[in-house]
mmCIF file of C-alpha atoms in Angstrom:
data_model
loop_
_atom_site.group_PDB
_atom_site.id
_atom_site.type_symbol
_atom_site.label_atom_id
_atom_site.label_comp_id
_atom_site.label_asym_id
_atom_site.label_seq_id
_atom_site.Cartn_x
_atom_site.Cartn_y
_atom_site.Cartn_z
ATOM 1 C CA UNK D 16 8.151 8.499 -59.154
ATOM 2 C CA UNK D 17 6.815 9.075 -55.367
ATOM 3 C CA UNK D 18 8.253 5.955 -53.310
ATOM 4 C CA UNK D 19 5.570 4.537 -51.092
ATOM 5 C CA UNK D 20 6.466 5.019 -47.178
ATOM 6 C CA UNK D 21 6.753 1.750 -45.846
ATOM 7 C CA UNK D 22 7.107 3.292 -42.042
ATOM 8 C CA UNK D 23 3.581 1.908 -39.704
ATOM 9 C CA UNK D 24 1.026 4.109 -39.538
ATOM 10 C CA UNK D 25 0.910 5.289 -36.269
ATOM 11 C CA UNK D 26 -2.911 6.191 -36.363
ATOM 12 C CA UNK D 27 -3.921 3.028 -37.776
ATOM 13 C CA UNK D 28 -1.626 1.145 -34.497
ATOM 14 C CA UNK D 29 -3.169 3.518 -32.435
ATOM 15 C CA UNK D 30 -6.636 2.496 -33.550
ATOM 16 C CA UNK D 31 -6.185 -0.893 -33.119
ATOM 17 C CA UNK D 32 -4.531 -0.628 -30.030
ATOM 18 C CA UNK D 33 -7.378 1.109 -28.685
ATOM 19 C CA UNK D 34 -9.396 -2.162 -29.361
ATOM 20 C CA UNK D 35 -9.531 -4.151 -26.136
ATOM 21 C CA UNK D 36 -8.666 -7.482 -27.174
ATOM 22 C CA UNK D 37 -5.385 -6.556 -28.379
ATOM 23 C CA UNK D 38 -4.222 -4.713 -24.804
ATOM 24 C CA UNK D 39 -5.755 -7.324 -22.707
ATOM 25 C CA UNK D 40 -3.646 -9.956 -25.007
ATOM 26 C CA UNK D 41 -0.339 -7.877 -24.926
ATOM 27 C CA UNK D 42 -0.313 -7.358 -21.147
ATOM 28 C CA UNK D 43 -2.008 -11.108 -20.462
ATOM 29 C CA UNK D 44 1.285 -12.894 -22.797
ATOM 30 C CA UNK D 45 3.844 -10.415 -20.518
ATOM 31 C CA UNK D 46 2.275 -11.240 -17.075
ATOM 32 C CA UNK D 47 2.192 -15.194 -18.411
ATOM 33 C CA UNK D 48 5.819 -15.087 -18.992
ATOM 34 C CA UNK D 49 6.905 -14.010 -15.898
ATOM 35 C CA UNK D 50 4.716 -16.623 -14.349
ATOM 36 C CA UNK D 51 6.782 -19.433 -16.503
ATOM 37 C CA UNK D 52 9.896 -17.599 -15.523
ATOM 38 C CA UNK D 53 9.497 -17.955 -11.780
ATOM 39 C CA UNK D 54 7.869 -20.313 -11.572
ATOM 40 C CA UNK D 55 10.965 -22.628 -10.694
ATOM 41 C CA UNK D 56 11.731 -20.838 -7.512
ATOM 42 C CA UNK D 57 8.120 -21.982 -6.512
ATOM 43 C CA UNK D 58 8.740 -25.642 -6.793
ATOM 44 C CA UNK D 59 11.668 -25.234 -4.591
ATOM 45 C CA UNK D 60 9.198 -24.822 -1.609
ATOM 46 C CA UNK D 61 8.210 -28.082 -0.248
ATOM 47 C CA UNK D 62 4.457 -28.052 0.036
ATOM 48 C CA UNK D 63 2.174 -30.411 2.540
ATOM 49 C CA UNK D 64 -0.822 -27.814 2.523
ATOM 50 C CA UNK D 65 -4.115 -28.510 0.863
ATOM 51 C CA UNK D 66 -3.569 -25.177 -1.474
ATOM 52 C CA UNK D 67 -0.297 -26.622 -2.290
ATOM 53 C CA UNK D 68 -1.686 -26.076 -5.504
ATOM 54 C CA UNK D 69 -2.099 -21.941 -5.559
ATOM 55 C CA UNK D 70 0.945 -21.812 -3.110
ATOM 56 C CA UNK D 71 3.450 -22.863 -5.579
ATOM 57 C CA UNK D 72 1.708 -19.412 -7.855
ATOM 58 C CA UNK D 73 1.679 -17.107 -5.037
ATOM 59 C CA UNK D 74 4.636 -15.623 -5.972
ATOM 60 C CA UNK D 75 4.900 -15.431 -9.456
ATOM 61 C CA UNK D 76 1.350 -14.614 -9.210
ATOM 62 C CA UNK D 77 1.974 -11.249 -7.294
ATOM 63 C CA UNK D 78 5.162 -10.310 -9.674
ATOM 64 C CA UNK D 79 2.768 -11.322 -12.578
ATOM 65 C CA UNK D 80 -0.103 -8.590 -11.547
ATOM 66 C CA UNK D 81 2.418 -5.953 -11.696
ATOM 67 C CA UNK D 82 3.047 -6.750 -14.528
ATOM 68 C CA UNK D 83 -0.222 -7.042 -16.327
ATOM 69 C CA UNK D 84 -1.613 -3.667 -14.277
ATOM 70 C CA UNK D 85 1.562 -1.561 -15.594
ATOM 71 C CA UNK D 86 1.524 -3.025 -18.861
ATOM 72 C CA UNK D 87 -2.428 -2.878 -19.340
ATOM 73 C CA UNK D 88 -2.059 1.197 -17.807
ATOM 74 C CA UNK D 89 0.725 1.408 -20.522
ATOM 75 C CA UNK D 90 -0.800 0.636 -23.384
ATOM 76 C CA UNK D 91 -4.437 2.015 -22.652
ATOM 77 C CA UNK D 92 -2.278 5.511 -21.767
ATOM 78 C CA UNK D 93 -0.260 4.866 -25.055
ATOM 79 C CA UNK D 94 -3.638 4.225 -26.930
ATOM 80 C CA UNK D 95 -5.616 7.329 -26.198
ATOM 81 C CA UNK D 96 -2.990 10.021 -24.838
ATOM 82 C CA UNK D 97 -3.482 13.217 -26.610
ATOM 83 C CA UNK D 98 -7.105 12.586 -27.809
ATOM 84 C CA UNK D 99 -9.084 15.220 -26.799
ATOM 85 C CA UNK D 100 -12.833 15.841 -27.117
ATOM 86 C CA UNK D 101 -14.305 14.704 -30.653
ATOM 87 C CA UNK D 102 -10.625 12.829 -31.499
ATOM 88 C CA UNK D 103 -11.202 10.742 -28.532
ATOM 89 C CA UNK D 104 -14.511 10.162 -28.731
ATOM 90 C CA UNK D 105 -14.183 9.304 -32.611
ATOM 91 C CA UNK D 106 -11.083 6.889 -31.574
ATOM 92 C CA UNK D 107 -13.598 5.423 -28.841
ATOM 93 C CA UNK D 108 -15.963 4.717 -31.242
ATOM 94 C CA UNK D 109 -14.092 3.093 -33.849
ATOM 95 C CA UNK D 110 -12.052 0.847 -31.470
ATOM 96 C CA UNK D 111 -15.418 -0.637 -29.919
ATOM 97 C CA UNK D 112 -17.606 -3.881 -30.813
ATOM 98 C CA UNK D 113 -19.473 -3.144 -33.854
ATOM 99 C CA UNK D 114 -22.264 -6.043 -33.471
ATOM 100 C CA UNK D 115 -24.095 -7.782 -30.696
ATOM 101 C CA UNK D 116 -22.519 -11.006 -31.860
ATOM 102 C CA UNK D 117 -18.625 -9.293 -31.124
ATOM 103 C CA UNK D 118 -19.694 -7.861 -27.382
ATOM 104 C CA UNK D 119 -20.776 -11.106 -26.712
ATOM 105 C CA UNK D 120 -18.158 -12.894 -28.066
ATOM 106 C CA UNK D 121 -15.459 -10.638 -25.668
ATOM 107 C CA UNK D 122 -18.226 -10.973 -22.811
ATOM 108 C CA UNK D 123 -18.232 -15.140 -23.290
ATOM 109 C CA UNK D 124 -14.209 -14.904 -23.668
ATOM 110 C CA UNK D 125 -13.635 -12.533 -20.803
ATOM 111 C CA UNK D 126 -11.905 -9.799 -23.338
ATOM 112 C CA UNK D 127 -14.331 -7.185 -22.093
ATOM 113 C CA UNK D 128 -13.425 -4.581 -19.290
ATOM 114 C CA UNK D 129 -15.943 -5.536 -16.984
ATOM 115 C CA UNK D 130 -15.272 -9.084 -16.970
ATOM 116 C CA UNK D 131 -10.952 -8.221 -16.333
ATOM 117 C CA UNK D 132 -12.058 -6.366 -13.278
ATOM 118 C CA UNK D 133 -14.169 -9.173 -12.200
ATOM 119 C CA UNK D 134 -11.023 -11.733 -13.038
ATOM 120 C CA UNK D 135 -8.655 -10.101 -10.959
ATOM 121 C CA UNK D 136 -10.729 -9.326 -7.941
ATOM 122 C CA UNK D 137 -11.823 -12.899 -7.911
ATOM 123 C CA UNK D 138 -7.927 -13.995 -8.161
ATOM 124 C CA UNK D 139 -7.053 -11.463 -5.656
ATOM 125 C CA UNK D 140 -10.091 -13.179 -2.677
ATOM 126 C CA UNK D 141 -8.410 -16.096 -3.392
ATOM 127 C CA UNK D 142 -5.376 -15.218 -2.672
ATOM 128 C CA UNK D 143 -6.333 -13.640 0.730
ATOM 129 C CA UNK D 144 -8.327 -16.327 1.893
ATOM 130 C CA UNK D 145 -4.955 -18.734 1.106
ATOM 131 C CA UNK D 146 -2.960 -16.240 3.522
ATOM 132 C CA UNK D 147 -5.842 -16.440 6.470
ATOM 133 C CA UNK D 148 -6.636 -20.111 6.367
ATOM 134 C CA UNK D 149 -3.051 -21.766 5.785
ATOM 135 C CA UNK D 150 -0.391 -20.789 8.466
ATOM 136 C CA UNK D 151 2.059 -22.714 6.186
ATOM 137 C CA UNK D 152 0.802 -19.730 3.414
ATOM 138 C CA UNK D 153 1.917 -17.172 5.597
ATOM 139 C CA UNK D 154 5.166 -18.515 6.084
ATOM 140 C CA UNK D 155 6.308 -18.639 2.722
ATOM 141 C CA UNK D 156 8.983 -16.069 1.952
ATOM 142 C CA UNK D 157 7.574 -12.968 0.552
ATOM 143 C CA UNK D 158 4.187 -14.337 0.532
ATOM 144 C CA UNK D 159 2.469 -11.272 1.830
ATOM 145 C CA UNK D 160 4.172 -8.620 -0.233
ATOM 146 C CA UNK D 161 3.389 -10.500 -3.037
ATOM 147 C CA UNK D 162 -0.641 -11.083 -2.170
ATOM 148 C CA UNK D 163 -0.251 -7.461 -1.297
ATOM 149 C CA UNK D 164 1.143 -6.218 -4.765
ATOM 150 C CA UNK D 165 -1.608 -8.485 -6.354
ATOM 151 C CA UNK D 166 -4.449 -6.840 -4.933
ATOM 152 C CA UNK D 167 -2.757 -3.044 -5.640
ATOM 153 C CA UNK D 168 -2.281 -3.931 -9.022
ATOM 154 C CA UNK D 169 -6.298 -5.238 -8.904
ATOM 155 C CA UNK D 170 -7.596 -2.084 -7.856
ATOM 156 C CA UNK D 171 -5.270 -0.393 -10.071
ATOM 157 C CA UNK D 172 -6.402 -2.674 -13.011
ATOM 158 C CA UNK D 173 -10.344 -2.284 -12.179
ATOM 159 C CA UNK D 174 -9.894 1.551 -12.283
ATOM 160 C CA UNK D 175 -8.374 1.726 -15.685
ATOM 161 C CA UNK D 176 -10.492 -0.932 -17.200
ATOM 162 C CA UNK D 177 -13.845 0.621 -15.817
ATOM 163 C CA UNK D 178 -12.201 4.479 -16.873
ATOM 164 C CA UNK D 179 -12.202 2.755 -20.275
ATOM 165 C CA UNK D 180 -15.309 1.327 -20.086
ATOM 166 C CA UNK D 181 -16.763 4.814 -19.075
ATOM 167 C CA UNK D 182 -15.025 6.328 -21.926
ATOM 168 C CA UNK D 183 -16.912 3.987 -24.435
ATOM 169 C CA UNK D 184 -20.176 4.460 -22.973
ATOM 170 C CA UNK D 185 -19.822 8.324 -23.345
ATOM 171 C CA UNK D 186 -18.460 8.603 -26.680
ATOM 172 C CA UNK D 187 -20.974 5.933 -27.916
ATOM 173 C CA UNK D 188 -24.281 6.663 -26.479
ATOM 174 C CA UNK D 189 -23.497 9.520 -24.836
ATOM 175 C CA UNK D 190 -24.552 7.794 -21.896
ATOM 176 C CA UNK D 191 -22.205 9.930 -19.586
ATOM 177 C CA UNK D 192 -22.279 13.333 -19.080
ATOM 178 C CA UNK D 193 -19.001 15.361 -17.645
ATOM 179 C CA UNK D 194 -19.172 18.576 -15.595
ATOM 180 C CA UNK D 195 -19.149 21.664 -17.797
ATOM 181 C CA UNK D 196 -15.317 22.515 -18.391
ATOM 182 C CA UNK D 197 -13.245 25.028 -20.463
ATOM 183 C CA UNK D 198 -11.307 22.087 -21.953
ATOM 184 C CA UNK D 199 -12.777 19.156 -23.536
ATOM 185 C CA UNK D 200 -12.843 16.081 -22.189
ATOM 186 C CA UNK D 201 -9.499 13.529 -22.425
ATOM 187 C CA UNK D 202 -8.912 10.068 -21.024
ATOM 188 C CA UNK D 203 -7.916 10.926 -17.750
ATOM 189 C CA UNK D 204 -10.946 12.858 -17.364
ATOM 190 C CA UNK D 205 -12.273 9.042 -17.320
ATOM 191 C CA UNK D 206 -9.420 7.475 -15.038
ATOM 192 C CA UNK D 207 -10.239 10.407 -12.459
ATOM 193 C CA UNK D 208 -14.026 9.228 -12.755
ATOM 194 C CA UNK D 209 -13.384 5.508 -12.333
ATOM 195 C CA UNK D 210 -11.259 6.692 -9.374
ATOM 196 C CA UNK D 211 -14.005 8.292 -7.563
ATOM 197 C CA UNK D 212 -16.471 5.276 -7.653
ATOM 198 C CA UNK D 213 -13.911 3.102 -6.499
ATOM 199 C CA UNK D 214 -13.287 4.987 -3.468
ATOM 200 C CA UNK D 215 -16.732 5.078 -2.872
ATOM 201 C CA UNK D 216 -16.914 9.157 -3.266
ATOM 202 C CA UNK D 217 -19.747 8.444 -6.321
ATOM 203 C CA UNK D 218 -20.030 10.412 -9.444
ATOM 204 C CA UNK D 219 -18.909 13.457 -8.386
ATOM 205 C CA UNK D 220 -17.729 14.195 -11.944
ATOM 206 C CA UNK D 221 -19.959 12.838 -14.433
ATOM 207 C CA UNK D 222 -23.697 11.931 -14.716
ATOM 208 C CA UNK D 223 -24.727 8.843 -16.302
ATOM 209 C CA UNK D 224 -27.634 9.539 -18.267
ATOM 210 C CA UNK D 225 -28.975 5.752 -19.359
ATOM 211 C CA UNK D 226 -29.875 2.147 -17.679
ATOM 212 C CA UNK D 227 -26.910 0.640 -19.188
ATOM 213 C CA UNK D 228 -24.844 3.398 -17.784
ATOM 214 C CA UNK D 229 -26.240 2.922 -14.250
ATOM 215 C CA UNK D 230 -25.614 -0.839 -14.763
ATOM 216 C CA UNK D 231 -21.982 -0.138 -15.450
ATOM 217 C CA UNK D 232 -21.411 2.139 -12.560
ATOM 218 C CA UNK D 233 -23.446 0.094 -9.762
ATOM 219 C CA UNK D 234 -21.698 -3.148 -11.008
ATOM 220 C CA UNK D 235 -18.573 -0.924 -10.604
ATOM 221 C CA UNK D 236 -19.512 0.232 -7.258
ATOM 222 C CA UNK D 237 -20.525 -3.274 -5.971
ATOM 223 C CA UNK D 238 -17.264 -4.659 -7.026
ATOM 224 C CA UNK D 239 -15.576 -1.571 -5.330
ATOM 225 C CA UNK D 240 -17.253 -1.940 -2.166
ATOM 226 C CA UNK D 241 -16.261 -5.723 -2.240
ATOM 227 C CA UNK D 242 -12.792 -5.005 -2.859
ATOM 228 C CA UNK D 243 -12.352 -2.311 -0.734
ATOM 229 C CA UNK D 244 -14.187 -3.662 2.090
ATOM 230 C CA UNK D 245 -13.680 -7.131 2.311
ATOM 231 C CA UNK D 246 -10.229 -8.478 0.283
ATOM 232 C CA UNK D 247 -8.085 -4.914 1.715
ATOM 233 C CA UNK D 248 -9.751 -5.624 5.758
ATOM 234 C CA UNK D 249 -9.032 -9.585 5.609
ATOM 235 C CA UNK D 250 -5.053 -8.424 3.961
ATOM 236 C CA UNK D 251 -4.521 -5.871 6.071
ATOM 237 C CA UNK D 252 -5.460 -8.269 9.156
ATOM 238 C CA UNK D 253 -2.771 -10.593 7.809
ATOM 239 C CA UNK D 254 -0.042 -8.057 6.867
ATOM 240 C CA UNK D 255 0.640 -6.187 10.063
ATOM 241 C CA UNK D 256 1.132 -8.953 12.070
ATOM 242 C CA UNK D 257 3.678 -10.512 9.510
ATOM 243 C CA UNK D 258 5.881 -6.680 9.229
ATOM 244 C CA UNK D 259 5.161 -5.988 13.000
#
């Protein structure tokens, strides 16, 4: 009598790893944790500021984003590495919001990838305007490195959720396009493409074909030039006079 293998199915933990709800809820539950488990080395710092508040996070915060952008980058890489052309865009398919109801649900909760990138740049300008309006900021230990790692791990996070994004919207509406290649097209095909528009250098690789598609990428390049432009100037103002 054939014995039933009780080992998991790897596809089937692939598939729903590929879902974005259960990444984002993975690498959200890590990053918490190591906010609760620093957190007492914050309240050793004797506040008087008005962001006394955000100041006691500041450090756990900027451990935390580490965190959550190598865990997130972890388990998107673990999720669609070697997928390749119809396999990928087959896994894309079946790991993304069947109904209007679902991509609204993950748009109201914040589970979508747009709305992560918009989370952690938002966290990120807060952070920096803490370190340029509050001397007292700036003079907690290891305040800058850690306002520093928190926006690297931002941009790092808004590249990999909007490569993912990209990947959806090409293997579900064929809304992108890629440059004619010998090989078909794999994930990082998508992380080199995110990469471009958030160094402002376009599409250089793909063409997006639709409205919604534009929408993505112009959202993508706002947010890029905000990032880029604004939170890295106003850091980088702080930073070198605190390591000069």
């Amino acid at each position: 009598m054939a014995i039933r293998s009780r080992r998991p199915d790897a596809a089937g933990f692939r598939a729903w790893l590929a879902r974005e709800s259960p990444r984002q809820t993975i690498a959200s539950a890590l990053s918490g944790a190591v906010i609760l488990i620093f957190m007492p080395w914050s309240f050793d710092t004797i506040w008087t500021s008005r962001f006394a508040v955000f100041g006691i996070l500041l450090v756990p915060y900027g451990i935390a984003m580490v965190v959550l952008a190598l865990s997130y980058a972890l388990l998107t890489f673990i999720a669609f590495r070697d997928r390749t052309g119809d396999a990928l865009a087959s896994l894309a398919r079946h790991s993304s919001p069947r109904t209007l109801l679902e991509r609204r649900r993950m748009q109201f909760f914040g589970t979508n990838e747009g709305s992560l990138a918009v989370t952690v740049a938002i966290v990120s300008l807060i952070f920096v305007a803490m370190l340029l309006l509050d001397p007292e900021v700036r003079e907690v230990e290891w305040a800058v490195p850690a306002v520093l790692a928190s926006v690297l791990s931002s941009w790092a996070l808004i590249v990999t959720s909007f490569a993912v994004k990209y990947l959806r919207e090409w293997a579900v509406a064929s809304a992108i396009t890629l440059e004619a290649d010998s090989e078909p097209p794999q994930f990082s095909d998508f992380v080199f493409l995110a990469v471009q528009m958030s160094t402002g250098y376009a599409a250089g690789l793909g063409h997006f074909r639709t409205s919604a598609a534009r929408r993505t990428a112009t959202f993508h390049n706002v947010l890029a030039f905000i990032f880029n432009s604004v939170i890295i100037a106003l850091l980088v103002t702080v930073a070198l006079p605190a390591v000069v």
